[in-house]
Amino acid sequence: MKNHSVSFKIVFTLCLLALAGILLYMTPIKAKASGLDNVDDLTDSITSAITNDLEDELNADSPNSTFSVNFESGNGELNGSLRILLILTFISFIPAMLIMLTSFTRIIIVLHFTRTALGTQTAPPNQVLIGLAIFLTIFIMAPIFTRINEEAIKPFDAGELDAKEALEIGMVPLREFMYGQTQARDVATFMEIANLEWDGSDPEAVPTTVLIPSFVLSELRTSFIIGFMIYIPFIVIDMVVSSILMSMGMMMLPPTTISMPFKILLFVLADGWNLVIVNLVKSFY
């Protein structure tokens, strides 16, 4: 029993010492916090400090801002970051505009028909045909691009037009070009599909969403007609060569092997590239 009483006294003494140490450790913290009445005062002071810092940052004219829209004097000018974003978006749309809204479609299809009719699989190569089509497109569309630059882009850059007005004015020369190359039956077909009335003579009554597919359809039809006309003399040469080979009993010799040199010779003697390219460009005027 004495051993148990001694053990109990030792444990009790250790507990008292531990409690005294905890009380001594907490005393400095209470002393430091004595400047505040309670916890609510501490919370209010921290919240007010954070709020003041945020207000200072929002009100400050920071040069490190990366995205903002400035409406200065009512002209609706955009800052550099937003302009870069719009320019990059426009650049990504340029290939579709170049192919669908210009003379590029007709030119590239006719050039491919010409190469196929000659029977040369890779001469001229695709890079040459696409480059030629691009520069011919620039030549044909140069007056239209000049009008768009003078009437829409420059006034918009000077702050005389907003974005919507510049887009509407810039589409006018392009719409005139597309309407001049579009067949009336294609426009009437898409107007009928869209359940819109059209008298067949007023281009202003044709929405752009109808004019673009009508123009593309007309370009495809026109380019295939031109390609067929280019094919005719070369088909005649193939038929003549095939008939000669059959009459000579040379059944195993492919006719294209013999006819291709004659087609190239005919094309060179007739100055075929000049005839094709010049008349193709004149078809837009």
C-alpha positions as a LaTeX table, in Angstrom:
\begin{tabular}{lrrr}
\hline
Residue & $x$ (\AA) & $y$ (\AA) & $z$ (\AA) \\
\hline
Met1 & 0.00 & 0.00 & 0.00 \\
Lys2 & 2.86 & 2.35 & 0.71 \\
Asn3 & 4.33 & 1.74 & $-2.74$ \\
His4 & 1.01 & 2.61 & $-4.37$ \\
Ser5 & 0.67 & 5.81 & $-2.34$ \\
Val6 & 4.18 & 6.87 & $-3.28$ \\
Ser7 & 3.49 & 6.24 & $-6.98$ \\
Phe8 & 0.28 & 8.23 & $-6.80$ \\
Lys9 & 2.08 & 11.18 & $-5.19$ \\
Ile10 & 4.76 & 11.11 & $-7.94$ \\
Val11 & 2.18 & 11.09 & $-10.74$ \\
Phe12 & 0.19 & 13.86 & $-9.09$ \\
Thr13 & 3.32 & 15.98 & $-8.70$ \\
Leu14 & 4.24 & 15.51 & $-12.40$ \\
Cys15 & 0.77 & 16.58 & $-13.49$ \\
Leu16 & 0.97 & 19.74 & $-11.38$ \\
Leu17 & 4.35 & 20.60 & $-12.91$ \\
Ala18 & 3.00 & 20.07 & $-16.46$ \\
Leu19 & $-0.02$ & 22.33 & $-15.76$ \\
Ala20 & 2.25 & 25.02 & $-14.34$ \\
Gly21 & 4.44 & 24.88 & $-17.45$ \\
Ile22 & 1.44 & 25.25 & $-19.76$ \\
Leu23 & 0.19 & 28.29 & $-17.82$ \\
Leu24 & 3.65 & 29.91 & $-17.93$ \\
Tyr25 & 3.86 & 29.28 & $-21.72$ \\
Met26 & 0.48 & 30.89 & $-22.44$ \\
Thr27 & 1.16 & 34.02 & $-20.38$ \\
Pro28 & 3.36 & 35.87 & $-23.00$ \\
Ile29 & 0.77 & 35.32 & $-25.75$ \\
Lys30 & $-1.93$ & 36.92 & $-23.66$ \\
Ala31 & 0.37 & 39.78 & $-22.86$ \\
Lys32 & 1.09 & 40.44 & $-26.54$ \\
Ala33 & $-2.59$ & 40.37 & $-27.39$ \\
Ser34 & $-3.47$ & 42.72 & $-24.55$ \\
Gly35 & $-3.54$ & 45.69 & $-26.98$ \\
Leu36 & $-6.77$ & 44.34 & $-28.47$ \\
Asp37 & $-10.00$ & 44.09 & $-26.57$ \\
Asn38 & $-11.10$ & 40.81 & $-28.11$ \\
Val39 & $-10.81$ & 38.54 & $-31.17$ \\
Asp40 & $-13.34$ & 40.60 & $-33.13$ \\
Asp41 & $-11.04$ & 43.63 & $-33.02$ \\
Leu42 & $-8.22$ & 41.56 & $-34.51$ \\
Thr43 & $-10.47$ & 40.24 & $-37.31$ \\
Asp44 & $-11.77$ & 43.72 & $-38.15$ \\
Ser45 & $-8.28$ & 45.17 & $-38.36$ \\
Ile46 & $-7.04$ & 42.42 & $-40.73$ \\
Thr47 & $-10.14$ & 42.75 & $-42.96$ \\
Ser48 & $-9.80$ & 46.52 & $-43.21$ \\
Ala49 & $-6.12$ & 46.26 & $-44.10$ \\
Ile50 & $-6.81$ & 43.77 & $-46.91$ \\
Thr51 & $-9.71$ & 45.88 & $-48.24$ \\
Asn52 & $-7.57$ & 49.01 & $-48.32$ \\
Asp53 & $-4.82$ & 47.21 & $-50.24$ \\
Leu54 & $-7.28$ & 45.92 & $-52.84$ \\
Glu55 & $-8.82$ & 49.37 & $-53.31$ \\
Asp56 & $-5.38$ & 50.90 & $-53.80$ \\
Glu57 & $-4.49$ & 48.32 & $-56.47$ \\
Leu58 & $-7.78$ & 48.77 & $-58.32$ \\
Asn59 & $-7.58$ & 52.57 & $-58.29$ \\
Ala60 & $-3.91$ & 52.72 & $-59.24$ \\
Asp61 & $-3.05$ & 53.21 & $-62.94$ \\
Ser62 & $-0.78$ & 50.19 & $-63.13$ \\
Pro63 & 1.41 & 49.94 & $-66.26$ \\
Asn64 & 1.63 & 46.15 & $-65.81$ \\
Ser65 & $-2.01$ & 45.47 & $-66.75$ \\
Thr66 & $-2.26$ & 42.96 & $-69.57$ \\
Phe67 & $-5.90$ & 43.22 & $-70.66$ \\
Ser68 & $-8.12$ & 46.29 & $-70.72$ \\
Val69 & $-10.56$ & 48.13 & $-72.97$ \\
Asn70 & $-10.13$ & 51.90 & $-73.08$ \\
Phe71 & $-12.95$ & 54.09 & $-74.38$ \\
Glu72 & $-11.12$ & 57.38 & $-74.84$ \\
Ser73 & $-13.19$ & 60.36 & $-76.00$ \\
Gly74 & $-15.89$ & 57.98 & $-77.20$ \\
Asn75 & $-13.84$ & 56.60 & $-80.11$ \\
Gly76 & $-13.81$ & 53.04 & $-78.78$ \\
Glu77 & $-10.07$ & 52.45 & $-79.13$ \\
Leu78 & $-8.75$ & 49.10 & $-77.88$ \\
Asn79 & $-5.50$ & 48.62 & $-76.05$ \\
Gly80 & $-2.59$ & 46.71 & $-77.52$ \\
Ser81 & $-3.30$ & 43.31 & $-75.97$ \\
Leu82 & $-6.88$ & 43.17 & $-77.22$ \\
Arg83 & $-5.84$ & 44.35 & $-80.67$ \\
Ile84 & $-3.27$ & 41.56 & $-80.86$ \\
Leu85 & $-5.96$ & 39.04 & $-79.90$ \\
Leu86 & $-8.31$ & 40.31 & $-82.60$ \\
Ile87 & $-5.54$ & 40.38 & $-85.20$ \\
Leu88 & $-4.55$ & 36.78 & $-84.44$ \\
Thr89 & $-8.19$ & 35.71 & $-84.70$ \\
Phe90 & $-8.50$ & 37.48 & $-88.04$ \\
Ile91 & $-5.27$ & 35.91 & $-89.33$ \\
Ser92 & $-6.58$ & 32.43 & $-88.52$ \\
Phe93 & $-9.65$ & 33.22 & $-90.66$ \\
Ile94 & $-7.66$ & 34.55 & $-93.63$ \\
Pro95 & $-7.08$ & 31.12 & $-95.33$ \\
Ala96 & $-10.82$ & 30.45 & $-95.42$ \\
Met97 & $-11.47$ & 33.94 & $-96.80$ \\
Leu98 & $-8.72$ & 33.52 & $-99.39$ \\
Ile99 & $-10.16$ & 30.23 & $-100.62$ \\
Met100 & $-13.90$ & 30.89 & $-100.41$ \\
Leu101 & $-14.38$ & 34.63 & $-101.00$ \\
Thr102 & $-11.89$ & 35.32 & $-103.80$ \\
Ser103 & $-10.92$ & 34.01 & $-107.23$ \\
Phe104 & $-8.61$ & 31.37 & $-105.72$ \\
Thr105 & $-11.10$ & 28.49 & $-106.03$ \\
Arg106 & $-11.60$ & 28.83 & $-109.78$ \\
Ile107 & $-7.91$ & 29.34 & $-110.49$ \\
Ile108 & $-6.59$ & 26.36 & $-108.53$ \\
Ile109 & $-9.21$ & 23.97 & $-109.93$ \\
Val110 & $-8.50$ & 25.00 & $-113.53$ \\
Leu111 & $-4.75$ & 24.64 & $-113.01$ \\
His112 & $-5.22$ & 21.14 & $-111.60$ \\
Phe113 & $-7.44$ & 20.22 & $-114.57$ \\
Thr114 & $-4.71$ & 21.45 & $-116.90$ \\
Arg115 & $-2.04$ & 19.31 & $-115.25$ \\
Thr116 & $-4.28$ & 16.26 & $-115.24$ \\
Ala117 & $-5.17$ & 16.73 & $-118.92$ \\
Leu118 & $-1.48$ & 16.86 & $-119.80$ \\
Gly119 & $-0.95$ & 13.57 & $-118.01$ \\
Thr120 & 1.99 & 14.82 & $-115.95$ \\
Gln121 & 1.37 & 13.67 & $-112.41$ \\
Thr122 & 3.74 & 15.98 & $-110.54$ \\
Ala123 & 4.79 & 18.59 & $-113.11$ \\
Pro124 & 4.21 & 21.34 & $-112.20$ \\
Pro125 & 4.21 & 20.36 & $-108.50$ \\
Asn126 & 1.46 & 21.35 & $-106.09$ \\
Gln127 & 3.61 & 24.06 & $-104.49$ \\
Val128 & 4.02 & 25.80 & $-107.84$ \\
Leu129 & 0.33 & 25.59 & $-108.70$ \\
Ile130 & $-0.75$ & 26.91 & $-105.28$ \\
Gly131 & 1.82 & 29.73 & $-105.40$ \\
Leu132 & 0.70 & 30.69 & $-108.91$ \\
Ala133 & $-2.94$ & 30.63 & $-107.81$ \\
Ile134 & $-2.18$ & 32.85 & $-104.81$ \\
Phe135 & $-0.35$ & 35.50 & $-106.85$ \\
Leu136 & $-3.01$ & 35.47 & $-109.57$ \\
Thr137 & $-5.61$ & 35.91 & $-106.83$ \\
Ile138 & $-3.69$ & 38.90 & $-105.43$ \\
Phe139 & $-3.50$ & 40.40 & $-108.94$ \\
Ile140 & $-7.23$ & 40.00 & $-109.52$ \\
Met141 & $-8.32$ & 41.09 & $-106.05$ \\
Ala142 & $-5.86$ & 44.01 & $-105.70$ \\
Pro143 & $-8.41$ & 46.75 & $-106.62$ \\
Ile144 & $-10.92$ & 45.27 & $-104.16$ \\
Phe145 & $-8.36$ & 45.02 & $-101.36$ \\
Thr146 & $-7.34$ & 48.63 & $-102.06$ \\
Arg147 & $-10.95$ & 49.82 & $-101.72$ \\
Ile148 & $-11.37$ & 47.91 & $-98.46$ \\
Asn149 & $-8.18$ & 49.48 & $-97.09$ \\
Glu150 & $-9.16$ & 53.00 & $-98.12$ \\
Glu151 & $-12.83$ & 52.88 & $-97.15$ \\
Ala152 & $-12.81$ & 50.70 & $-94.03$ \\
Ile153 & $-9.42$ & 49.89 & $-92.51$ \\
Lys154 & $-7.87$ & 53.37 & $-92.53$ \\
Pro155 & $-10.98$ & 55.17 & $-91.15$ \\
Phe156 & $-11.31$ & 52.50 & $-88.45$ \\
Asp157 & $-7.65$ & 52.89 & $-87.47$ \\
Ala158 & $-8.12$ & 56.68 & $-87.33$ \\
Gly159 & $-11.11$ & 56.28 & $-84.99$ \\
Glu160 & $-13.65$ & 57.57 & $-87.54$ \\
Leu161 & $-15.54$ & 54.24 & $-87.65$ \\
Asp162 & $-16.30$ & 51.61 & $-85.06$ \\
Ala163 & $-15.75$ & 47.91 & $-85.70$ \\
Lys164 & $-19.29$ & 47.20 & $-86.87$ \\
Glu165 & $-19.35$ & 50.08 & $-89.35$ \\
Ala166 & $-15.89$ & 49.18 & $-90.67$ \\
Leu167 & $-16.98$ & 45.57 & $-91.22$ \\
Glu168 & $-20.13$ & 46.59 & $-93.08$ \\
Ile169 & $-18.28$ & 49.07 & $-95.32$ \\
Gly170 & $-15.42$ & 46.65 & $-95.93$ \\
Met171 & $-17.81$ & 43.94 & $-97.09$ \\
Val172 & $-19.33$ & 46.15 & $-99.80$ \\
Pro173 & $-16.49$ & 45.78 & $-102.40$ \\
Leu174 & $-16.21$ & 42.06 & $-101.64$ \\
Arg175 & $-19.97$ & 41.59 & $-102.03$ \\
Glu176 & $-19.89$ & 43.43 & $-105.36$ \\
Phe177 & $-17.15$ & 41.12 & $-106.63$ \\
Met178 & $-18.92$ & 37.96 & $-105.46$ \\
Tyr179 & $-22.29$ & 39.04 & $-106.82$ \\
Gly180 & $-20.75$ & 39.81 & $-110.21$ \\
Gln181 & $-19.32$ & 36.28 & $-110.45$ \\
Thr182 & $-22.38$ & 34.47 & $-109.03$ \\
Gln183 & $-25.07$ & 33.04 & $-111.27$ \\
Ala184 & $-28.59$ & 34.18 & $-110.52$ \\
Arg185 & $-29.96$ & 30.64 & $-110.35$ \\
Asp186 & $-27.56$ & 29.76 & $-107.52$ \\
Val187 & $-28.64$ & 32.83 & $-105.55$ \\
Ala188 & $-32.30$ & 32.01 & $-106.19$ \\
Thr189 & $-31.76$ & 28.44 & $-105.00$ \\
Phe190 & $-30.22$ & 29.44 & $-101.67$ \\
Met191 & $-32.76$ & 32.23 & $-101.18$ \\
Glu192 & $-35.50$ & 29.66 & $-101.64$ \\
Ile193 & $-33.85$ & 27.31 & $-99.16$ \\
Ala194 & $-33.61$ & 30.17 & $-96.64$ \\
Asn195 & $-37.30$ & 31.08 & $-97.24$ \\
Leu196 & $-36.40$ & 34.60 & $-98.36$ \\
Glu197 & $-38.02$ & 36.66 & $-101.09$ \\
Trp198 & $-35.87$ & 37.92 & $-103.97$ \\
Asp199 & $-36.90$ & 39.56 & $-107.22$ \\
Gly200 & $-33.73$ & 38.43 & $-109.03$ \\
Ser201 & $-32.25$ & 41.90 & $-109.57$ \\
Asp202 & $-31.58$ & 43.56 & $-106.23$ \\
Pro203 & $-28.17$ & 42.55 & $-104.80$ \\
Glu204 & $-28.82$ & 44.42 & $-101.56$ \\
Ala205 & $-31.65$ & 42.02 & $-100.73$ \\
Val206 & $-29.25$ & 39.06 & $-100.74$ \\
Pro207 & $-27.73$ & 38.42 & $-97.28$ \\
Thr208 & $-24.04$ & 37.67 & $-97.05$ \\
Thr209 & $-24.81$ & 34.25 & $-95.57$ \\
Val210 & $-26.65$ & 33.43 & $-98.82$ \\
Leu211 & $-24.22$ & 35.15 & $-101.18$ \\
Ile212 & $-21.13$ & 33.25 & $-100.02$ \\
Pro213 & $-22.38$ & 29.67 & $-100.68$ \\
Ser214 & $-23.97$ & 30.85 & $-103.93$ \\
Phe215 & $-20.64$ & 32.31 & $-105.03$ \\
Val216 & $-18.74$ & 29.13 & $-104.13$ \\
Leu217 & $-21.23$ & 26.97 & $-106.04$ \\
Ser218 & $-20.97$ & 29.20 & $-109.10$ \\
Glu219 & $-17.17$ & 29.11 & $-108.94$ \\
Leu220 & $-17.18$ & 25.31 & $-108.84$ \\
Arg221 & $-19.50$ & 25.13 & $-111.86$ \\
Thr222 & $-17.49$ & 27.65 & $-113.85$ \\
Ser223 & $-14.14$ & 26.03 & $-113.08$ \\
Phe224 & $-15.39$ & 22.59 & $-114.11$ \\
Ile225 & $-16.72$ & 23.98 & $-117.39$ \\
Ile226 & $-13.34$ & 25.58 & $-118.13$ \\
Gly227 & $-11.58$ & 22.35 & $-117.16$ \\
Phe228 & $-13.77$ & 20.37 & $-119.56$ \\
Met229 & $-12.92$ & 22.76 & $-122.39$ \\
Ile230 & $-9.20$ & 22.28 & $-121.65$ \\
Tyr231 & $-9.62$ & 18.50 & $-121.64$ \\
Ile232 & $-11.15$ & 18.26 & $-125.14$ \\
Pro233 & $-7.99$ & 18.62 & $-127.32$ \\
Phe234 & $-6.02$ & 16.25 & $-125.10$ \\
Ile235 & $-8.78$ & 13.64 & $-125.23$ \\
Val236 & $-8.66$ & 13.84 & $-129.02$ \\
Ile237 & $-4.94$ & 13.14 & $-128.96$ \\
Asp238 & $-5.45$ & 10.15 & $-126.63$ \\
Met239 & $-8.13$ & 8.73 & $-128.94$ \\
Val240 & $-5.99$ & 9.15 & $-132.05$ \\
Val241 & $-2.98$ & 7.50 & $-130.41$ \\
Ser242 & $-5.10$ & 4.63 & $-129.08$ \\
Ser243 & $-6.63$ & 4.01 & $-132.53$ \\
Ile244 & $-3.18$ & 3.96 & $-134.17$ \\
Leu245 & $-1.78$ & 1.55 & $-131.60$ \\
Met246 & $-4.77$ & $-0.79$ & $-131.98$ \\
Ser247 & $-4.46$ & $-0.76$ & $-135.77$ \\
Met248 & $-0.78$ & $-1.66$ & $-135.46$ \\
Gly249 & $-1.56$ & $-4.51$ & $-133.09$ \\
Met250 & 0.34 & $-2.97$ & $-130.19$ \\
Met251 & $-2.26$ & $-3.89$ & $-127.62$ \\
Met252 & 0.12 & $-4.24$ & $-124.69$ \\
Leu253 & 1.61 & $-0.74$ & $-125.00$ \\
Pro254 & $-0.20$ & 1.84 & $-122.81$ \\
Pro255 & $-1.57$ & 4.64 & $-125.01$ \\
Thr256 & $-0.72$ & 7.29 & $-122.41$ \\
Thr257 & 2.99 & 6.47 & $-122.72$ \\
Ile258 & 2.90 & 7.49 & $-126.39$ \\
Ser259 & 0.31 & 10.28 & $-126.20$ \\
Met260 & 1.86 & 12.27 & $-123.33$ \\
Pro261 & 4.85 & 13.56 & $-125.36$ \\
Phe262 & 2.47 & 14.64 & $-128.14$ \\
Lys263 & 0.20 & 16.42 & $-125.66$ \\
Ile264 & 3.14 & 18.28 & $-124.13$ \\
Leu265 & 4.38 & 19.19 & $-127.63$ \\
Leu266 & 0.94 & 20.51 & $-128.60$ \\
Phe267 & 0.68 & 22.46 & $-125.34$ \\
Val268 & 4.09 & 24.07 & $-125.81$ \\
Leu269 & 3.55 & 24.94 & $-129.50$ \\
Ala270 & 0.18 & 26.53 & $-128.70$ \\
Asp271 & 1.70 & 28.48 & $-125.77$ \\
Gly272 & $-0.77$ & 26.73 & $-123.53$ \\
Trp273 & 0.16 & 28.32 & $-120.21$ \\
Asn274 & $-0.30$ & 31.79 & $-121.65$ \\
Leu275 & $-3.69$ & 30.85 & $-123.11$ \\
Val276 & $-4.91$ & 29.21 & $-119.93$ \\
Ile277 & $-3.72$ & 31.86 & $-117.45$ \\
Val278 & $-4.60$ & 34.94 & $-119.51$ \\
Asn279 & $-8.10$ & 33.75 & $-120.39$ \\
Leu280 & $-8.61$ & 32.54 & $-116.83$ \\
Val281 & $-7.79$ & 36.01 & $-115.48$ \\
Lys282 & $-9.98$ & 37.67 & $-118.11$ \\
Ser283 & $-12.92$ & 35.55 & $-117.04$ \\
Phe284 & $-13.16$ & 37.70 & $-113.86$ \\
Tyr285 & $-13.50$ & 40.98 & $-115.78$ \\
\hline
\end{tabular}
